[in-house]
Amino acid sequence: MISTKEEFFKYLAQTSTIPMAVEIDKAEGVWLYDNKGKRYLDLISGISVNIIGHRHPEVIKAIHNQLEKYLHVMVYGEFILSPQTKLAQRICSTLPSSLNNVFFVNSGSEAIEGAMKLSKRASERTKTISFKNGYHGSTHGAMSIMGCESAKNSFRPLLPDTDIITFNDTDSLSRIDNKTACVVAETIQGEAGAITPDKSFMKALRERCNETGALLILDEIQCGVGRTGKLWAFEHYGIVPDILTIAKGLGGGLPIGAFVASKDLMHQLTHDPVLGHISTFGGNPLCCAAALATLNVIINEKTYLKAESKEKLFKANLKHHFIKSIKGKGLMLAIEFESFEQNKRIIDRCIQKGIITDWFLFAPHCLRIAPPLIINEEQIIEACNSINEAIEEEEEEKRRKIIN
Ligand code: PMP
């Protein structure tokens, strides 16, 4: 009989040449268990998804309750479904009053597509500006604004009228002009290696958008929902976007995304043409119920407020001269090494030691630390000890190679 691992390589589309290929049997809290019963501490949360851990009891309860009532019943926006309305209200209750209307979709990329379309429709402009090393998804529109030319070249032609400028460089903001429909920025760049901008840059970005009438889209698909120590990362910078995109952590393990704007702005999607954006599965009731439970846990238990002290604990316990820097904010951190090769060897050793981590798309020399926010002090120390050990073994290996 063919094993699950063989089926994985035979039948599943492979996009990575080096998949981790850990066969997961179950997951609970911060722990993943493979098919041989080995336990792993999850330092990446399925890339910033399992924000309150795997299978949080409140999320499971909400899913069960909804399961008993109904699953999909109609395309998005026709029937009145309380999981959707309650979640939209809850999201808006956490945001500044100008962000008071939510369009639910199924993923981060779709949230970006919707936000880009809304900005074009509302501004009647076509130009889009985004940032070097920015990642916004893998669909055509989202890929058009990706800040990495080599990843895009095989998929051209992409959207016309896009311009990529430098993140955290105030001078480059002059390229935003009165032909610009929108500027799309991750509040904290994820795949670039957890790059935090200066407050002055974010203020200047907001001002330049105001001056030119370009809509500011902040992508918090990776950095939102409490990951950086505030519920929304833009709160660190004292600015408010015109459109906010969210996904990943929002669903607590189920797929959901959203773009949020003012009611006036969002209203543009109802005419010229009518049904300006359509989604069959957007706002799936089960996903909305899971998302509402997730958000309620994070807000009621103030889980996100502890991200900053946990960041400090990681930084205090990760000490080695191979570490060139630790970037990021809260529990969205990147440990910078000399090269991808060195980082990959350290990551592989971590996985052997029962610590799941990986690297970043546009910063392959950086090791990702984005555990569920519920990770406790003891688990942080355990993770740091294993990472330090993996680095020491790397140093030992290097020494041996020099001697031979
Ligand atoms: N924006 C950002 C900042 C992301 O990190 C990602 C996913 N890594 C996306 C958009 C795309 O999300 P999805 O994979 O759900 O389409």
Short mmCIF file of C-alpha atoms and ligand atoms in Angstrom, two decimals:
data_model
loop_
_atom_site.label_atom_id
_atom_site.label_comp_id
_atom_site.label_asym_id
_atom_site.label_seq_id
_atom_site.Cartn_x
_atom_site.Cartn_y
_atom_site.Cartn_z
CA MET A 1 0.00 0.00 0.00
CA ILE A 2 1.24 3.48 -0.87
CA SER A 3 2.10 5.60 2.19
CA THR A 4 0.68 9.05 2.89
CA LYS A 5 4.14 10.48 2.31
CA GLU A 6 4.35 8.81 -1.09
CA GLU A 7 0.84 10.09 -1.92
CA PHE A 8 1.96 13.59 -0.92
CA PHE A 9 4.82 13.56 -3.41
CA LYS A 10 2.84 11.72 -6.10
CA TYR A 11 -0.55 13.46 -6.10
CA LEU A 12 -0.14 16.88 -4.48
CA ALA A 13 1.08 19.78 -6.61
CA GLN A 14 4.58 20.53 -5.37
CA THR A 15 5.66 24.16 -5.46
CA SER A 16 8.54 23.87 -3.01
CA THR A 17 11.60 21.89 -4.01
CA ILE A 18 12.35 21.28 -0.33
CA PRO A 19 9.05 20.82 1.54
CA MET A 20 9.40 20.13 5.28
CA ALA A 21 7.30 16.98 4.73
CA VAL A 22 6.49 16.51 8.42
CA GLU A 23 3.41 14.27 8.51
CA ILE A 24 0.99 15.83 10.99
CA ASP A 25 -1.23 13.62 13.08
CA LYS A 26 -2.73 16.20 15.45
CA ALA A 27 -2.25 19.71 16.80
CA GLU A 28 -3.13 21.31 20.11
CA GLY A 29 -2.18 24.71 21.57
CA VAL A 30 1.43 25.45 20.58
CA TRP A 31 2.15 21.79 19.80
CA LEU A 32 2.16 19.78 16.59
CA TYR A 33 2.43 15.97 16.66
CA ASP A 34 3.69 13.90 13.74
CA ASN A 35 2.53 10.44 12.70
CA LYS A 36 5.24 8.83 14.85
CA GLY A 37 4.10 10.69 17.97
CA LYS A 38 6.99 13.18 17.95
CA ARG A 39 6.03 16.53 19.44
CA TYR A 40 7.05 19.85 17.89
CA LEU A 41 6.79 23.36 19.31
CA ASP A 42 5.19 25.48 16.60
CA LEU A 43 7.18 28.68 16.12
CA ILE A 44 5.45 29.74 12.90
CA SER A 45 1.68 29.17 13.42
CA GLY A 46 1.12 27.93 9.87
CA ILE A 47 2.62 31.27 8.77
CA SER A 48 0.88 33.58 11.23
CA VAL A 49 -2.47 31.79 11.18
CA ASN A 50 -2.95 29.96 14.49
CA ILE A 51 -2.84 33.14 16.50
CA ILE A 52 -4.36 31.64 19.68
CA GLY A 53 -2.87 28.21 19.08
CA HIS A 54 -4.21 25.11 17.43
CA ARG A 55 -7.78 24.02 18.15
CA HIS A 56 -8.48 26.60 20.83
CA PRO A 57 -11.47 25.31 22.88
CA GLU A 58 -13.50 28.48 22.22
CA VAL A 59 -12.92 28.17 18.48
CA ILE A 60 -13.85 24.48 18.50
CA LYS A 61 -17.03 25.28 20.49
CA ALA A 62 -18.05 28.02 18.03
CA ILE A 63 -17.44 25.70 15.06
CA HIS A 64 -19.55 22.95 16.68
CA ASN A 65 -22.39 25.36 17.42
CA GLN A 66 -22.45 26.67 13.87
CA LEU A 67 -22.13 23.16 12.44
CA GLU A 68 -25.45 22.30 14.04
CA LYS A 69 -27.21 25.21 12.31
CA TYR A 70 -26.04 25.67 8.73
CA LEU A 71 -22.96 25.70 6.51
CA HIS A 72 -22.96 27.42 3.11
CA VAL A 73 -26.45 28.62 2.20
CA MET A 74 -25.98 31.39 -0.38
CA VAL A 75 -23.31 33.45 -2.14
CA TYR A 76 -21.89 36.32 -0.11
CA GLY A 77 -24.11 39.34 0.51
CA GLU A 78 -27.63 38.01 -0.19
CA PHE A 79 -28.94 36.29 2.93
CA ILE A 80 -28.65 37.71 6.43
CA LEU A 81 -26.29 35.41 8.33
CA SER A 82 -25.62 36.21 11.96
CA PRO A 83 -22.05 34.78 12.03
CA GLN A 84 -21.16 37.32 9.31
CA THR A 85 -22.99 40.30 10.81
CA LYS A 86 -21.67 39.63 14.33
CA LEU A 87 -18.10 39.27 13.07
CA ALA A 88 -18.30 42.41 10.92
CA GLN A 89 -19.63 44.36 13.91
CA ARG A 90 -16.88 42.96 16.18
CA ILE A 91 -14.13 43.83 13.71
CA CYS A 92 -15.47 47.38 13.28
CA SER A 93 -15.74 47.80 17.06
CA THR A 94 -11.95 47.43 17.28
CA LEU A 95 -11.18 49.93 14.51
CA PRO A 96 -11.26 53.72 14.10
CA SER A 97 -14.73 54.97 13.12
CA SER A 98 -13.76 55.51 9.46
CA LEU A 99 -13.23 51.76 9.04
CA ASN A 100 -16.83 50.72 9.54
CA ASN A 101 -17.73 48.37 6.68
CA VAL A 102 -16.43 44.87 5.96
CA PHE A 103 -16.32 42.72 2.80
CA PHE A 104 -15.55 39.08 3.61
CA VAL A 105 -13.49 36.91 1.27
CA ASN A 106 -11.59 33.63 1.65
CA SER A 107 -7.92 34.50 1.71
CA GLY A 108 -5.33 37.23 1.94
CA SER A 109 -4.82 37.46 -1.81
CA GLU A 110 -8.55 37.89 -2.34
CA ALA A 111 -8.68 40.66 0.25
CA ILE A 112 -5.95 42.46 -1.68
CA GLU A 113 -7.75 41.96 -5.01
CA GLY A 114 -10.94 43.41 -3.54
CA ALA A 115 -9.11 46.37 -1.99
CA MET A 116 -7.28 47.16 -5.23
CA LYS A 117 -10.49 46.98 -7.26
CA LEU A 118 -12.30 49.19 -4.76
CA SER A 119 -9.58 51.82 -4.96
CA LYS A 120 -9.66 51.85 -8.77
CA ARG A 121 -13.45 52.05 -8.83
CA ALA A 122 -13.62 54.82 -6.20
CA SER A 123 -10.77 56.98 -7.49
CA GLU A 124 -11.36 56.38 -11.19
CA ARG A 125 -7.57 56.15 -11.44
CA THR A 126 -5.44 53.22 -12.51
CA LYS A 127 -1.95 53.58 -11.07
CA THR A 128 -0.93 51.39 -8.15
CA ILE A 129 2.09 51.93 -5.94
CA SER A 130 3.61 49.32 -3.69
CA PHE A 131 6.94 48.56 -2.04
CA LYS A 132 10.13 46.64 -2.70
CA ASN A 133 10.08 43.23 -0.99
CA GLY A 134 6.37 43.57 -0.26
CA TYR A 135 4.27 40.41 -0.50
CA HIS A 136 0.52 40.61 -1.01
CA GLY A 137 -0.42 37.24 -2.45
CA SER A 138 -0.11 35.01 -5.45
CA THR A 139 -3.10 35.93 -7.65
CA HIS A 140 -2.49 38.11 -10.71
CA GLY A 141 -3.42 41.46 -9.14
CA ALA A 142 -1.60 40.76 -5.87
CA MET A 143 1.41 39.50 -7.80
CA SER A 144 1.44 42.63 -9.95
CA ILE A 145 2.22 44.70 -6.84
CA MET A 146 4.72 42.22 -5.39
CA GLY A 147 8.05 43.85 -4.66
CA CYS A 148 10.25 41.15 -6.19
CA GLU A 149 10.77 41.26 -9.96
CA SER A 150 12.38 37.81 -10.27
CA ALA A 151 9.31 36.12 -8.76
CA LYS A 152 7.02 37.88 -11.26
CA ASN A 153 8.83 37.58 -14.55
CA SER A 154 7.48 34.17 -15.60
CA PHE A 155 3.89 35.31 -15.14
CA ARG A 156 3.82 38.46 -17.27
CA PRO A 157 1.88 40.28 -18.56
CA LEU A 158 0.61 41.35 -15.14
CA LEU A 159 -1.39 44.50 -14.34
CA PRO A 160 -0.12 47.63 -16.10
CA ASP A 161 0.48 50.95 -14.36
CA THR A 162 2.24 49.64 -11.26
CA ASP A 163 5.22 51.29 -9.60
CA ILE A 164 7.37 49.76 -6.86
CA ILE A 165 9.06 52.19 -4.47
CA THR A 166 11.37 51.75 -1.50
CA PHE A 167 9.90 50.90 1.91
CA ASN A 168 10.81 53.23 4.74
CA ASP A 169 12.33 55.78 2.33
CA THR A 170 10.47 59.06 2.60
CA ASP A 171 12.07 60.48 -0.57
CA SER A 172 10.49 57.76 -2.71
CA LEU A 173 7.02 58.90 -1.66
CA SER A 174 7.23 61.70 -4.24
CA ARG A 175 6.38 59.04 -6.86
CA ILE A 176 2.84 58.94 -5.43
CA ASP A 177 0.92 61.44 -7.56
CA ASN A 178 -2.59 62.50 -8.52
CA LYS A 179 -2.85 59.61 -10.98
CA THR A 180 -2.32 57.08 -8.19
CA ALA A 181 -5.40 55.06 -7.26
CA CYS A 182 -3.83 53.40 -4.26
CA VAL A 183 -0.66 52.77 -2.33
CA VAL A 184 -0.46 49.26 -0.89
CA ALA A 185 1.90 48.69 2.04
CA GLU A 186 2.29 46.02 4.65
CA THR A 187 2.32 47.95 7.91
CA ILE A 188 5.20 45.68 8.93
CA GLN A 189 6.73 43.83 5.99
CA GLY A 190 6.48 40.09 6.59
CA GLU A 191 8.25 38.18 3.86
CA ALA A 192 10.93 40.87 3.63
CA GLY A 193 12.04 39.58 7.05
CA ALA A 194 9.79 41.37 9.58
CA ILE A 195 10.83 44.89 8.59
CA THR A 196 9.37 47.66 10.76
CA PRO A 197 9.10 51.16 9.27
CA ASP A 198 9.85 54.39 11.12
CA LYS A 199 6.90 56.27 12.52
CA SER A 200 7.98 59.35 10.53
CA PHE A 201 7.84 57.34 7.29
CA MET A 202 4.34 56.06 8.01
CA LYS A 203 3.17 59.60 8.83
CA ALA A 204 4.72 60.91 5.61
CA LEU A 205 3.08 58.09 3.66
CA ARG A 206 -0.33 58.98 5.09
CA GLU A 207 0.25 62.69 4.35
CA ARG A 208 1.37 62.05 0.76
CA CYS A 209 -1.75 59.96 0.13
CA ASN A 210 -3.91 62.75 1.57
CA GLU A 211 -2.19 65.35 -0.65
CA THR A 212 -2.61 63.35 -3.85
CA GLY A 213 -5.96 61.67 -3.18
CA ALA A 214 -4.40 58.20 -3.43
CA LEU A 215 -6.09 55.66 -1.18
CA LEU A 216 -3.86 54.05 1.41
CA ILE A 217 -4.31 50.28 1.67
CA LEU A 218 -2.55 48.76 4.67
CA ASP A 219 -2.03 45.02 4.36
CA GLU A 220 -2.23 43.49 7.85
CA ILE A 221 -2.80 39.99 6.57
CA GLN A 222 0.36 38.83 8.35
CA CYS A 223 0.96 41.49 11.00
CA GLY A 224 -2.63 42.09 12.13
CA VAL A 225 -4.93 40.53 14.73
CA GLY A 226 -2.59 41.18 17.64
CA ARG A 227 0.63 39.64 16.37
CA THR A 228 2.77 42.72 16.98
CA GLY A 229 1.47 43.68 20.42
CA LYS A 230 -1.38 45.91 19.28
CA LEU A 231 -4.56 44.53 17.80
CA TRP A 232 -3.77 46.31 14.51
CA ALA A 233 -0.17 47.12 13.63
CA PHE A 234 -1.05 50.60 12.28
CA GLU A 235 -1.84 51.60 15.88
CA HIS A 236 1.94 51.64 16.50
CA TYR A 237 2.30 54.43 13.96
CA GLY A 238 -0.59 56.78 14.72
CA ILE A 239 -2.11 56.59 11.23
CA VAL A 240 -5.30 55.10 9.82
CA PRO A 241 -5.56 53.48 6.36
CA ASP A 242 -8.42 54.06 3.92
CA ILE A 243 -8.68 50.31 3.38
CA LEU A 244 -7.39 47.59 5.69
CA THR A 245 -6.82 44.02 4.51
CA ILE A 246 -6.84 41.15 7.00
CA ALA A 247 -6.81 37.33 6.86
CA LYS A 248 -4.53 34.60 8.29
CA GLY A 249 -4.86 34.93 12.11
CA LEU A 250 -8.42 36.19 11.85
CA GLY A 251 -9.94 32.73 11.32
CA GLY A 252 -8.12 31.03 14.20
CA GLY A 253 -7.28 28.16 11.82
CA LEU A 254 -10.13 28.43 9.31
CA PRO A 255 -9.78 30.30 6.00
CA ILE A 256 -11.19 33.81 5.93
CA GLY A 257 -10.07 37.22 4.72
CA ALA A 258 -11.61 40.67 4.61
CA PHE A 259 -11.11 44.17 3.37
CA VAL A 260 -12.44 46.93 5.56
CA ALA A 261 -13.23 50.51 4.50
CA SER A 262 -15.75 53.28 5.16
CA LYS A 263 -19.35 52.57 4.23
CA ASP A 264 -19.25 55.39 1.66
CA LEU A 265 -16.22 53.94 -0.04
CA MET A 266 -17.49 50.37 0.01
CA HIS A 267 -20.80 51.57 -1.46
CA GLN A 268 -19.00 52.12 -4.78
CA LEU A 269 -19.10 48.35 -5.30
CA THR A 270 -22.91 48.38 -5.47
CA HIS A 271 -23.21 50.42 -8.69
CA ASP A 272 -21.47 51.01 -12.03
CA PRO A 273 -21.45 48.07 -12.18
CA VAL A 274 -23.86 46.52 -9.74
CA LEU A 275 -22.20 43.60 -7.91
CA GLY A 276 -18.77 45.17 -8.35
CA HIS A 277 -17.18 42.37 -6.35
CA ILE A 278 -18.60 38.88 -5.96
CA SER A 279 -17.58 35.90 -3.85
CA THR A 280 -19.40 32.58 -3.57
CA PHE A 281 -17.72 31.44 -0.39
CA GLY A 282 -16.77 34.82 1.14
CA GLY A 283 -17.88 34.97 4.78
CA ASN A 284 -18.48 31.22 5.07
CA PRO A 285 -20.60 30.83 8.26
CA LEU A 286 -18.28 28.27 9.85
CA CYS A 287 -15.23 30.45 9.20
CA CYS A 288 -17.01 33.56 10.51
CA ALA A 289 -18.05 31.73 13.70
CA ALA A 290 -14.44 30.59 14.23
CA ALA A 291 -13.16 34.10 13.53
CA LEU A 292 -15.58 35.72 15.98
CA ALA A 293 -14.51 33.29 18.71
CA THR A 294 -10.84 33.97 17.91
CA LEU A 295 -11.26 37.72 18.04
CA ASN A 296 -13.26 37.51 21.27
CA VAL A 297 -10.53 35.43 22.95
CA ILE A 298 -7.79 37.84 21.83
CA ILE A 299 -9.73 40.91 22.96
CA ASN A 300 -11.29 39.57 26.16
CA GLU A 301 -8.10 37.86 27.39
CA LYS A 302 -5.92 40.72 26.07
CA THR A 303 -3.63 38.06 24.57
CA TYR A 304 -1.98 40.58 22.25
CA LEU A 305 -0.80 42.79 25.11
CA LYS A 306 1.74 40.15 26.16
CA ALA A 307 3.41 39.98 22.73
CA GLU A 308 5.89 42.72 23.60
CA SER A 309 7.20 41.09 26.81
CA LYS A 310 7.44 37.76 24.92
CA GLU A 311 9.45 39.51 22.20
CA LYS A 312 11.85 40.74 24.91
CA LEU A 313 12.16 37.23 26.34
CA PHE A 314 13.04 35.80 22.91
CA LYS A 315 15.60 38.55 22.33
CA ALA A 316 17.17 38.15 25.79
CA ASN A 317 17.59 34.40 25.34
CA LEU A 318 18.83 34.31 21.76
CA LYS A 319 22.48 35.20 22.02
CA HIS A 320 25.18 34.04 19.63
CA HIS A 321 27.72 35.83 17.47
CA PHE A 322 26.25 34.10 14.38
CA ILE A 323 23.04 36.12 14.91
CA LYS A 324 23.51 39.33 12.92
CA SER A 325 20.25 40.94 14.05
CA ILE A 326 16.76 40.19 15.29
CA LYS A 327 14.18 42.25 13.43
CA GLY A 328 10.45 42.69 13.87
CA LYS A 329 7.91 43.53 16.54
CA GLY A 330 6.01 41.50 19.12
CA LEU A 331 5.76 37.90 17.99
CA MET A 332 6.63 38.65 14.38
CA LEU A 333 10.42 38.28 14.49
CA ALA A 334 13.24 37.42 12.10
CA ILE A 335 16.65 36.14 13.23
CA GLU A 336 19.18 37.20 10.63
CA PHE A 337 22.05 34.87 9.73
CA GLU A 338 24.89 35.19 7.25
CA SER A 339 23.34 33.18 4.41
CA PHE A 340 20.39 31.05 3.37
CA GLU A 341 22.58 27.94 3.51
CA GLN A 342 23.54 28.59 7.13
CA ASN A 343 19.96 29.47 8.07
CA LYS A 344 18.61 26.32 6.37
CA ARG A 345 21.04 24.07 8.26
CA ILE A 346 20.00 25.73 11.54
CA ILE A 347 16.30 25.36 10.65
CA ASP A 348 16.77 21.66 9.82
CA ARG A 349 18.50 21.08 13.16
CA CYS A 350 15.68 22.93 14.95
CA ILE A 351 13.11 20.66 13.29
CA GLN A 352 15.11 17.61 14.39
CA LYS A 353 15.05 19.02 17.92
CA GLY A 354 11.27 19.43 17.79
CA ILE A 355 11.03 23.12 16.91
CA ILE A 356 9.13 24.08 13.75
CA THR A 357 10.46 27.18 12.03
CA ASP A 358 11.27 28.29 8.49
CA TRP A 359 12.68 31.19 6.46
CA PHE A 360 11.12 34.17 4.68
CA LEU A 361 10.30 34.37 0.97
CA PHE A 362 12.35 37.52 0.34
CA ALA A 363 14.76 37.08 3.26
CA PRO A 364 15.89 33.46 3.00
CA HIS A 365 18.80 34.15 5.38
CA CYS A 366 16.35 34.95 8.21
CA LEU A 367 14.70 32.44 10.56
CA ARG A 368 11.03 33.02 11.33
CA ILE A 369 9.65 33.36 14.86
CA ALA A 370 5.87 33.79 14.76
CA PRO A 371 4.44 31.38 17.34
CA PRO A 372 0.85 31.41 18.58
CA LEU A 373 0.44 34.40 20.93
CA ILE A 374 -0.41 31.97 23.75
CA ILE A 375 3.16 30.63 23.90
CA ASN A 376 4.30 30.79 27.55
CA GLU A 377 7.64 31.77 29.10
CA GLU A 378 8.79 28.21 29.66
CA GLN A 379 8.06 27.33 26.03
CA ILE A 380 9.91 30.44 24.83
CA ILE A 381 12.98 29.43 26.86
CA GLU A 382 12.74 25.87 25.47
CA ALA A 383 12.56 27.25 21.91
CA CYS A 384 15.51 29.59 22.48
CA ASN A 385 17.63 26.80 24.02
CA SER A 386 17.00 24.59 20.99
CA ILE A 387 17.75 27.40 18.51
CA ASN A 388 20.94 28.28 20.42
CA GLU A 389 21.99 24.61 20.42
CA ALA A 390 21.32 24.42 16.66
CA ILE A 391 23.52 27.50 16.13
CA GLU A 392 26.28 26.08 18.34
CA GLU A 393 26.23 22.86 16.32
CA GLU A 394 26.55 24.98 13.17
CA GLU A 395 29.59 26.71 14.66
CA GLU A 396 31.10 23.36 15.69
CA GLU A 397 30.56 22.04 12.13
CA LYS A 398 32.24 25.14 10.69
CA ARG A 399 35.21 24.67 13.05
CA ARG A 400 35.53 21.00 12.05
CA LYS A 401 35.52 21.94 8.36
CA ILE A 402 38.30 24.49 8.93
CA ILE A 403 40.45 21.93 10.81
CA ASN A 404 39.98 19.29 8.07
N1 PMP B 1 -0.36 39.69 2.32
C1 PMP B 1 0.58 39.31 3.20
C2 PMP B 1 1.29 40.36 4.00
C3 PMP B 1 0.87 37.97 3.39
O1 PMP B 1 1.82 37.62 4.26
C4 PMP B 1 0.18 37.01 2.63
C5 PMP B 1 0.44 35.52 2.78
N2 PMP B 1 1.71 35.17 3.17
C6 PMP B 1 -0.80 37.44 1.72
C7 PMP B 1 -1.04 38.79 1.60
C8 PMP B 1 -1.57 36.45 0.88
O2 PMP B 1 -2.43 35.70 1.66
P1 PMP B 1 -3.00 34.31 1.13
O3 PMP B 1 -1.86 33.36 1.03
O4 PMP B 1 -4.02 33.92 2.17
O5 PMP B 1 -3.63 34.56 -0.18
#
